[in-house]
Tab-separated table of C-alpha atoms and ligand atoms in Angstrom:
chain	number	residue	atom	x	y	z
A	18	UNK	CA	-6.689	-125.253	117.600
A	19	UNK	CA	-8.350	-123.261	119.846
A	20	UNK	CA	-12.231	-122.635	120.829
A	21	UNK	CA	-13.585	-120.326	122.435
A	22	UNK	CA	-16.566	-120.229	124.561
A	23	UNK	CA	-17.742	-116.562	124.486
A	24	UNK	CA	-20.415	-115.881	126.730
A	25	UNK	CA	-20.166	-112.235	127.136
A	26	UNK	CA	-24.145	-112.514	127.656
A	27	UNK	CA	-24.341	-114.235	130.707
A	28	UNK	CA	-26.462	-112.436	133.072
A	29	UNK	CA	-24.646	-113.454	135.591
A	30	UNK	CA	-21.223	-111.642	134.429
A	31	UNK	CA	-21.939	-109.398	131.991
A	32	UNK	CA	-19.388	-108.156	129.943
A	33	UNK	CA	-16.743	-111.293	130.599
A	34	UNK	CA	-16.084	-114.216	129.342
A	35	UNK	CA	-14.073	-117.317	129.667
A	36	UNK	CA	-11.755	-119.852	127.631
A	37	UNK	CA	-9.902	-122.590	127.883
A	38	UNK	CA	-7.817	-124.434	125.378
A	39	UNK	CA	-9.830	-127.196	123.713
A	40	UNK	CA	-7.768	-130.674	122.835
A	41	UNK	CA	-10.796	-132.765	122.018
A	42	UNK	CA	-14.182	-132.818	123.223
A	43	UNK	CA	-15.132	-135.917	125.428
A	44	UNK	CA	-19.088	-135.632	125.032
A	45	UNK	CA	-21.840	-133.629	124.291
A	46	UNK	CA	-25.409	-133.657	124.901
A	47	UNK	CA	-28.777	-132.253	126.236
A	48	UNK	CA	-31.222	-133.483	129.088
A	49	UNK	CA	-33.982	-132.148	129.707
A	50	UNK	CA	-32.425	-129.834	132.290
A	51	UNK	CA	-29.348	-128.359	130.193
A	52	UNK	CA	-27.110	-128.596	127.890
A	53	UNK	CA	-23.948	-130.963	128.879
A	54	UNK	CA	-20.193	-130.867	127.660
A	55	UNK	CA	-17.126	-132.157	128.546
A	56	UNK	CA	-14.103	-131.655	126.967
A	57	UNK	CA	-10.121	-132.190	127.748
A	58	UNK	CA	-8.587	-128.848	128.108
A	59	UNK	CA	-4.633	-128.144	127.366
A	60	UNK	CA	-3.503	-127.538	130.893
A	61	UNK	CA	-6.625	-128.042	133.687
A	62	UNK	CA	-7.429	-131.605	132.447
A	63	UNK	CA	-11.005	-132.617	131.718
A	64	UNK	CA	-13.519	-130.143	132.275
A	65	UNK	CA	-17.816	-130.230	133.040
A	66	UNK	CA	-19.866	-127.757	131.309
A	67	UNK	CA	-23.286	-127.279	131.901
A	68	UNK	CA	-25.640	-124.789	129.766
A	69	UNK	CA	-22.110	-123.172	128.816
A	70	UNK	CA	-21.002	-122.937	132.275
A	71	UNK	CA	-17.562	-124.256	133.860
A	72	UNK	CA	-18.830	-126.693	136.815
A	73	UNK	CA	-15.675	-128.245	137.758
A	74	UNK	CA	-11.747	-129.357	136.026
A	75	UNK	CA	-9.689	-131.887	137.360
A	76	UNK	CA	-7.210	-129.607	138.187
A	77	UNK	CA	-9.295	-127.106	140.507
A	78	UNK	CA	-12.309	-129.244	141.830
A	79	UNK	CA	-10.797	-129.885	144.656
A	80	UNK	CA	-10.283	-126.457	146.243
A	81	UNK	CA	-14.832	-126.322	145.725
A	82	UNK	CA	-15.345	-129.693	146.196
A	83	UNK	CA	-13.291	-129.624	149.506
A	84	UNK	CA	-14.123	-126.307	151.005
A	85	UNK	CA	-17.999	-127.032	150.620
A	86	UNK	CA	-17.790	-130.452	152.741
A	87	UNK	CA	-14.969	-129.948	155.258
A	88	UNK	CA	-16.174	-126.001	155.740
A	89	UNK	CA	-19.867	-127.798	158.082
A	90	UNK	CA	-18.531	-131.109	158.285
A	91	UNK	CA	-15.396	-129.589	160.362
A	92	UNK	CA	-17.869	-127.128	162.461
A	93	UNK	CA	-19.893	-129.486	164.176
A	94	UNK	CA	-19.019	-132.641	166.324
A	95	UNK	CA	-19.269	-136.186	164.766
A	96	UNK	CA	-22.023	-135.462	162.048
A	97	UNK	CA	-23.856	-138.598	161.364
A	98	UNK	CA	-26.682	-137.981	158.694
A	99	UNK	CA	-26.031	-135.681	155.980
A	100	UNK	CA	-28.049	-134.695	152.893
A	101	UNK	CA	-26.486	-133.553	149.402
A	102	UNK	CA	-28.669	-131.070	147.166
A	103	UNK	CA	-27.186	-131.098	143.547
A	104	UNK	CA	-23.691	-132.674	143.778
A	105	UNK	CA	-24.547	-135.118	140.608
A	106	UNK	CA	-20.893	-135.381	140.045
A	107	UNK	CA	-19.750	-136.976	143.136
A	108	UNK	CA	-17.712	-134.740	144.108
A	109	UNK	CA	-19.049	-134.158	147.018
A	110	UNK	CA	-20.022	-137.579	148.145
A	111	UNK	CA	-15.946	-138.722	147.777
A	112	UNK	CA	-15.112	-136.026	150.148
A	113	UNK	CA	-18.283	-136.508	152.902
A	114	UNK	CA	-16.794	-140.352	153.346
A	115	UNK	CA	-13.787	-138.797	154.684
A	116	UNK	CA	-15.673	-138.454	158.106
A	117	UNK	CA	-15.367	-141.927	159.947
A	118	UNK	CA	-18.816	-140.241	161.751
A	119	UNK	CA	-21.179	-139.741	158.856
A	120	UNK	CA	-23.475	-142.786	158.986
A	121	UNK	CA	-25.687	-142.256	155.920
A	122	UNK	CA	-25.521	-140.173	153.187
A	123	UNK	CA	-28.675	-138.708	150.845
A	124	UNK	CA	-28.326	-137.078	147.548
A	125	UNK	CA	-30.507	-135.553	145.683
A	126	UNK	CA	-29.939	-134.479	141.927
A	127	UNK	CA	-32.540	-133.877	139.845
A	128	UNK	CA	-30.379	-134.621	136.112
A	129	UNK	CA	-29.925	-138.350	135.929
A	130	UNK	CA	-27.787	-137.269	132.838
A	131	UNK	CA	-24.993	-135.453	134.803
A	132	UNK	CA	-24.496	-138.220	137.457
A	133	UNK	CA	-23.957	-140.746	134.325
A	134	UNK	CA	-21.539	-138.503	132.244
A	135	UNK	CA	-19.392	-138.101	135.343
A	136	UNK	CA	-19.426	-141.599	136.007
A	137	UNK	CA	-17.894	-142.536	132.505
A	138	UNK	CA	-15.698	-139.657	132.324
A	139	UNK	CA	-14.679	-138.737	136.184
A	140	UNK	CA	-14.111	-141.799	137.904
A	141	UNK	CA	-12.035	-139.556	140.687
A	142	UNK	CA	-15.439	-137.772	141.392
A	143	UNK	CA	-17.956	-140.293	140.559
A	144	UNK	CA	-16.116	-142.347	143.350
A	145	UNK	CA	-18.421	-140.854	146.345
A	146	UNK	CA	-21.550	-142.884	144.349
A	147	UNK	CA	-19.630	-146.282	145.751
A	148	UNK	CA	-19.616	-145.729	149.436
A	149	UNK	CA	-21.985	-148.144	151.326
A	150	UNK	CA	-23.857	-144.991	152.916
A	151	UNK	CA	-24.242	-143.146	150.015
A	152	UNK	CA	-28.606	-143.317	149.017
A	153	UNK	CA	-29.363	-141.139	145.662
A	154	UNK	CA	-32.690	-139.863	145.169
A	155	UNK	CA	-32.657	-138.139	141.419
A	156	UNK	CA	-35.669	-135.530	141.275
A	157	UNK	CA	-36.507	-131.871	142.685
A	158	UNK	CA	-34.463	-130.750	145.824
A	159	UNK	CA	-38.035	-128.942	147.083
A	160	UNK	CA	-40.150	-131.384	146.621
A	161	UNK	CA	-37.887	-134.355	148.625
A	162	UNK	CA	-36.766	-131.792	151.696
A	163	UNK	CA	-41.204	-131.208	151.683
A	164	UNK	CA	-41.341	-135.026	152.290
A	165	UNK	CA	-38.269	-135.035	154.681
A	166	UNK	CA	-39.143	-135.728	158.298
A	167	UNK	CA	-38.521	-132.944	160.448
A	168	UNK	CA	-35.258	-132.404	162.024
A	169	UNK	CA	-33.395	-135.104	160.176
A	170	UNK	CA	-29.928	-134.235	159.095
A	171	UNK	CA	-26.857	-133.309	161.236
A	172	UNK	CA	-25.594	-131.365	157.590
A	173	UNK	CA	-27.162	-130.481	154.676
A	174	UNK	CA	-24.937	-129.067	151.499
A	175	UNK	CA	-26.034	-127.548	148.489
A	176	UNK	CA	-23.618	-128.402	145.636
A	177	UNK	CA	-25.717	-126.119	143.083
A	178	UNK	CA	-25.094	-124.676	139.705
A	179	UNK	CA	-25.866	-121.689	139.124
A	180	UNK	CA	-29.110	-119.852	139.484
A	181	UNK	CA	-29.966	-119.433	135.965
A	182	UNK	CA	-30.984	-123.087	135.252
A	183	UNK	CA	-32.310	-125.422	136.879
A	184	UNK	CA	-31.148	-124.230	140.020
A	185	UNK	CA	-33.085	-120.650	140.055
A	186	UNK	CA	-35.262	-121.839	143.225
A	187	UNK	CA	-32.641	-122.754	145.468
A	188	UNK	CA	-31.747	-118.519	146.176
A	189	UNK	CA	-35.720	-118.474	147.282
A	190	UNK	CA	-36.921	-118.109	150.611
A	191	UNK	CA	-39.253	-121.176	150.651
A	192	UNK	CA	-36.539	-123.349	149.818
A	193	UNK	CA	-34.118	-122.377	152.506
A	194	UNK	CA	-36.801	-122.509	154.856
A	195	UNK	CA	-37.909	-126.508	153.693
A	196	UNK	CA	-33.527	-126.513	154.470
A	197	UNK	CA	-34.364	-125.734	158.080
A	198	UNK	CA	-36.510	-127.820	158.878
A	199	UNK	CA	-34.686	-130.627	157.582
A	200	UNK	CA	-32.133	-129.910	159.959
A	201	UNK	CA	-31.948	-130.998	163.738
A	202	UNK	CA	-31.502	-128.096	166.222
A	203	UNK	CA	-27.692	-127.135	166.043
A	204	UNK	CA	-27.468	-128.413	162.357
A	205	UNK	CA	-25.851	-126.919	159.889
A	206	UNK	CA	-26.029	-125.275	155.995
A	207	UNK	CA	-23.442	-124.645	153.732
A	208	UNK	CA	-24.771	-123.443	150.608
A	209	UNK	CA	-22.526	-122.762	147.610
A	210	UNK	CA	-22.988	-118.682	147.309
A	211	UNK	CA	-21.432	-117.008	144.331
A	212	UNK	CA	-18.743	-114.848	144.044
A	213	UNK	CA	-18.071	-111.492	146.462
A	214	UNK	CA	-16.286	-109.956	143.455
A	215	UNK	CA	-19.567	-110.373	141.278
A	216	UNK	CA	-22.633	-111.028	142.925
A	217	UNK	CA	-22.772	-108.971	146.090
A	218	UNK	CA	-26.716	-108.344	145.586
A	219	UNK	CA	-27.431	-111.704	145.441
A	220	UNK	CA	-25.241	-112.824	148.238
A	221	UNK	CA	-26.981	-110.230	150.377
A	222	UNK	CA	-30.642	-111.578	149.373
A	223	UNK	CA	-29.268	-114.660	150.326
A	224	UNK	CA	-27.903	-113.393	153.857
A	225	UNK	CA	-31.253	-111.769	154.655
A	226	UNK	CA	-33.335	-114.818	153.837
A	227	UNK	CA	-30.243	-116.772	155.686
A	228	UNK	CA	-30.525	-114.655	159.149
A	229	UNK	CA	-34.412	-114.790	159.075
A	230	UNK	CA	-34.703	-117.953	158.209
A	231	UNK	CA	-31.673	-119.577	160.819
A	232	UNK	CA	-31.200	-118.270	164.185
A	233	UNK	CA	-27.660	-119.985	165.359
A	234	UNK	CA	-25.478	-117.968	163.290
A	235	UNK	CA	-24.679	-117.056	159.433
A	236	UNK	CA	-21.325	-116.566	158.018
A	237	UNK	CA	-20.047	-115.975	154.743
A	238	UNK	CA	-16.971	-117.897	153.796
A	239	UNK	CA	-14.711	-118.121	150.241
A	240	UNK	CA	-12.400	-119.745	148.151
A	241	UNK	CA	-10.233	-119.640	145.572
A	242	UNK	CA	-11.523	-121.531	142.148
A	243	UNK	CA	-9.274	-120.197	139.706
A	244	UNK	CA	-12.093	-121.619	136.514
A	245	UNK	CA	-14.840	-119.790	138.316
A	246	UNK	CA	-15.761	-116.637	137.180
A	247	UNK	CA	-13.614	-114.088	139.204
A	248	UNK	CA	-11.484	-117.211	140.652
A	249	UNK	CA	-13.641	-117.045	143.685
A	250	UNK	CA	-16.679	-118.816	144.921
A	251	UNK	CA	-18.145	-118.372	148.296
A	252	UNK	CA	-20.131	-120.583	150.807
A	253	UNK	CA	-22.708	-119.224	153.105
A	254	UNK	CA	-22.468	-121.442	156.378
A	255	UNK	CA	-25.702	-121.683	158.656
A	256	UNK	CA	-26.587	-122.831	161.649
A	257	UNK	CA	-29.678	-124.061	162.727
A	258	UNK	CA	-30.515	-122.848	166.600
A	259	UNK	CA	-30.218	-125.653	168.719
A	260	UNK	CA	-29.279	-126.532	172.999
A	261	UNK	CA	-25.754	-125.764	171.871
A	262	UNK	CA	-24.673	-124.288	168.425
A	263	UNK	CA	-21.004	-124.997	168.721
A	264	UNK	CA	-21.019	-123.436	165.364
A	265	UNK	CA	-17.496	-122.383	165.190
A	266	UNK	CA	-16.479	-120.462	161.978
A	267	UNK	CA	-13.300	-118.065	162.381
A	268	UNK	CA	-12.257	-119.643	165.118
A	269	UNK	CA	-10.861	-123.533	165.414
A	270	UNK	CA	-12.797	-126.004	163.572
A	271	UNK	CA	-14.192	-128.525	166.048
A	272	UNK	CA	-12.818	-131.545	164.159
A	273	UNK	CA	-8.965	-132.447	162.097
A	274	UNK	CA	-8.940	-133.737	158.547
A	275	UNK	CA	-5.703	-133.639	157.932
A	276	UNK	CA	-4.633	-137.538	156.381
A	277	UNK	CA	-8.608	-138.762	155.910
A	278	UNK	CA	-8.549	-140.647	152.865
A	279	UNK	CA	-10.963	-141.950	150.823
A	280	UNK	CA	-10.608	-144.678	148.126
A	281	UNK	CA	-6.893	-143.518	147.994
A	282	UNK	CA	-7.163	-139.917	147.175
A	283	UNK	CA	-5.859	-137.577	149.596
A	284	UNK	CA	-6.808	-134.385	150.302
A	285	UNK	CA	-5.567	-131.694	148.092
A	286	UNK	CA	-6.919	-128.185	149.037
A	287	UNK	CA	-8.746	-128.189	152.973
A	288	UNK	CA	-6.447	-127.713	156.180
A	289	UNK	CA	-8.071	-126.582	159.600
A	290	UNK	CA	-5.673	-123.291	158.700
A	291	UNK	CA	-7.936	-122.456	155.596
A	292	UNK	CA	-10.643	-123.461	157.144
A	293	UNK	CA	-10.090	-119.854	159.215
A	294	UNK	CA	-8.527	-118.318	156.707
A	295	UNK	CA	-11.887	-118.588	154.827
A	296	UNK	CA	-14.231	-116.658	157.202
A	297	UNK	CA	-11.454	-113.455	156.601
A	298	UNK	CA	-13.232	-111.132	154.471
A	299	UNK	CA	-11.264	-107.922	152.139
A	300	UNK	CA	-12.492	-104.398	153.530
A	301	UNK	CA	-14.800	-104.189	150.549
A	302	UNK	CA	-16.732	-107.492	151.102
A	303	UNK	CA	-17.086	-106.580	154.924
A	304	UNK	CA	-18.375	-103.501	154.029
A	305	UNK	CA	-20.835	-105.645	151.747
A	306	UNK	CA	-22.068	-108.197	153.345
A	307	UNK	CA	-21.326	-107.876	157.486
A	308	UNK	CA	-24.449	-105.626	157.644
A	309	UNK	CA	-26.693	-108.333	156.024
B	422	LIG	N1	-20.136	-129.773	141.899
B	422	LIG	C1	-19.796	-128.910	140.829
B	422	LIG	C2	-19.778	-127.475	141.193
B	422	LIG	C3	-21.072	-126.778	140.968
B	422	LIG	N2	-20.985	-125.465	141.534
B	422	LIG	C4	-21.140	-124.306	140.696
B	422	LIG	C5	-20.480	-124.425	139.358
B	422	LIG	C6	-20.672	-123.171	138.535
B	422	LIG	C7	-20.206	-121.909	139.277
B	422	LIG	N3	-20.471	-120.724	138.491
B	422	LIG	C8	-20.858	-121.815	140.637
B	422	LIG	C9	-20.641	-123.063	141.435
């Protein structure tokens, strides 16, 4: 038995489309945001579909997941305060406890919906929501960084969907410059940013908005997600000017991972090698995106 989701519509890759075997669906059902699924696939265990599109399987989350957090968490010394935008899953929260430095943790998701589905059906993601320093606030990303004092997180990461949903005003100028100022001189962004194989206009946007709107450095980074569309997603790392933007990206991250557990999962995906490795862009992408 096999269903497939064709999407050959989707704006944002026209023309292709994407399936995975079906063994039983887990749960459906709609919040006012989108449209929510969850399934158990044949061979990449359960998987998180929002409005039609794959957000994350057991088998592959970690490779986003991990790359997202450890990509600024690594590039800065002994971040303390750090704010997730989107992330309902948890995902992201299991892997910020991995730094002994982080102090307190924010989170803002505006679909109350996704954050309980993935606590009933992804206990390995939903973990993050346990840690002591994790504080959600569920509601609009913009309108909590307007009411965020100025200069208040070390790291801010934005864990978003894609921007056809709910998520179409976190590409916008406005909101990446409400990001800045939520960040302390010599903080840093790391913004999930689409894939290099399929989005290069929208990546670019992004980098001009990026370089105006940060003036310690913006690099483009990627990964390989093989249930993402193109098996690549990339991350666009910024840092906010500050006394001294030890914002390294090619070069050595600042801090080691390697062994940080948390709640008995180890890392599966992030090592300070592909950490590097991540900054390399092919000829084409270079081409691209080094002149934005
Ligand atoms: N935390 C779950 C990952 C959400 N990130 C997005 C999922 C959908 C993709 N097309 C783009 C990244």
């Amino acid at each position: 038995k096999t269903s497939k989701v064709q999407y050959y519509n989707n704006p944002m890759w026209p023309g292709e489309a994407h399936s995975l075997k079906v063994e039983k669906i887990l749960y459906q059902g709609k919040s006012p945001y989108q449209e929510v699924l969850i399934f158990e696939s044949a061979t990449y265990g359960k998987v998180l579909v929002l409005d039609g599109i794959v957000q994350l399987t057991d088998k592959d989350e970690c490779a986003y997941q991990e790359m997202i957090t450890h990509l600024p968490l690594c590039s800065i010394p002994s971040p303390k305060k750090v704010l997730v935008i989107g992330g309902g899953d948890g995902g992201v929260l299991r892997e910020i406890c991995r730094h002994s430095s982080v102090e307190s943790i924010d989170i803002c998701e505006i679909d109350q919906l996704v954050i309980d589905v993935c606590k009933d059906f992804f206990p390995d993601l939903s973990v993050g929501f346990k840690d002591p320093r994790v504080q959600l606030h569920v509601g609009d990303a913009v309108e909590f960084l307007r009411n965020a004092p100025e200069g208040t997180y070390d790291a801010i990461i934005v864990d978003s969907s894609d921007p056809i949903g709910p998520a179409q005003e976190l590409v916008e100028k406005p909101f990446f410059e409400t990001i800045a100022r939520a960040l302390r001189p010599g903080g840093v962004l790391c913004n999930q940013a689409e894939s290099m194989w399929l989005h290069t206009h929208l990546i670019q946007d992004m980098l001009s908005i990026c370089h105006e709107t940060f003036k310690g450095s913006v690099h483009y980074a990627w990964t390989s997600v093989p249930t993402y569309p193109s098996g690549a997603i990339g991350f666009l790392l910024c840092a906010k000017e500050g006394p001294s933007v030890n914002f390294l990206t090619p070069t050595n991250p600042i801090e080691k991972l390697e062994g940080a557990m948390t709640a008995g999962r180890e890392i599966r995906f992030y090592n300070s090698e592909m950490h590097r490795a991540a900054f390399v862009l092919p000829t084409f992408a270079k081409r691209e995106l080094e002149a934005y």
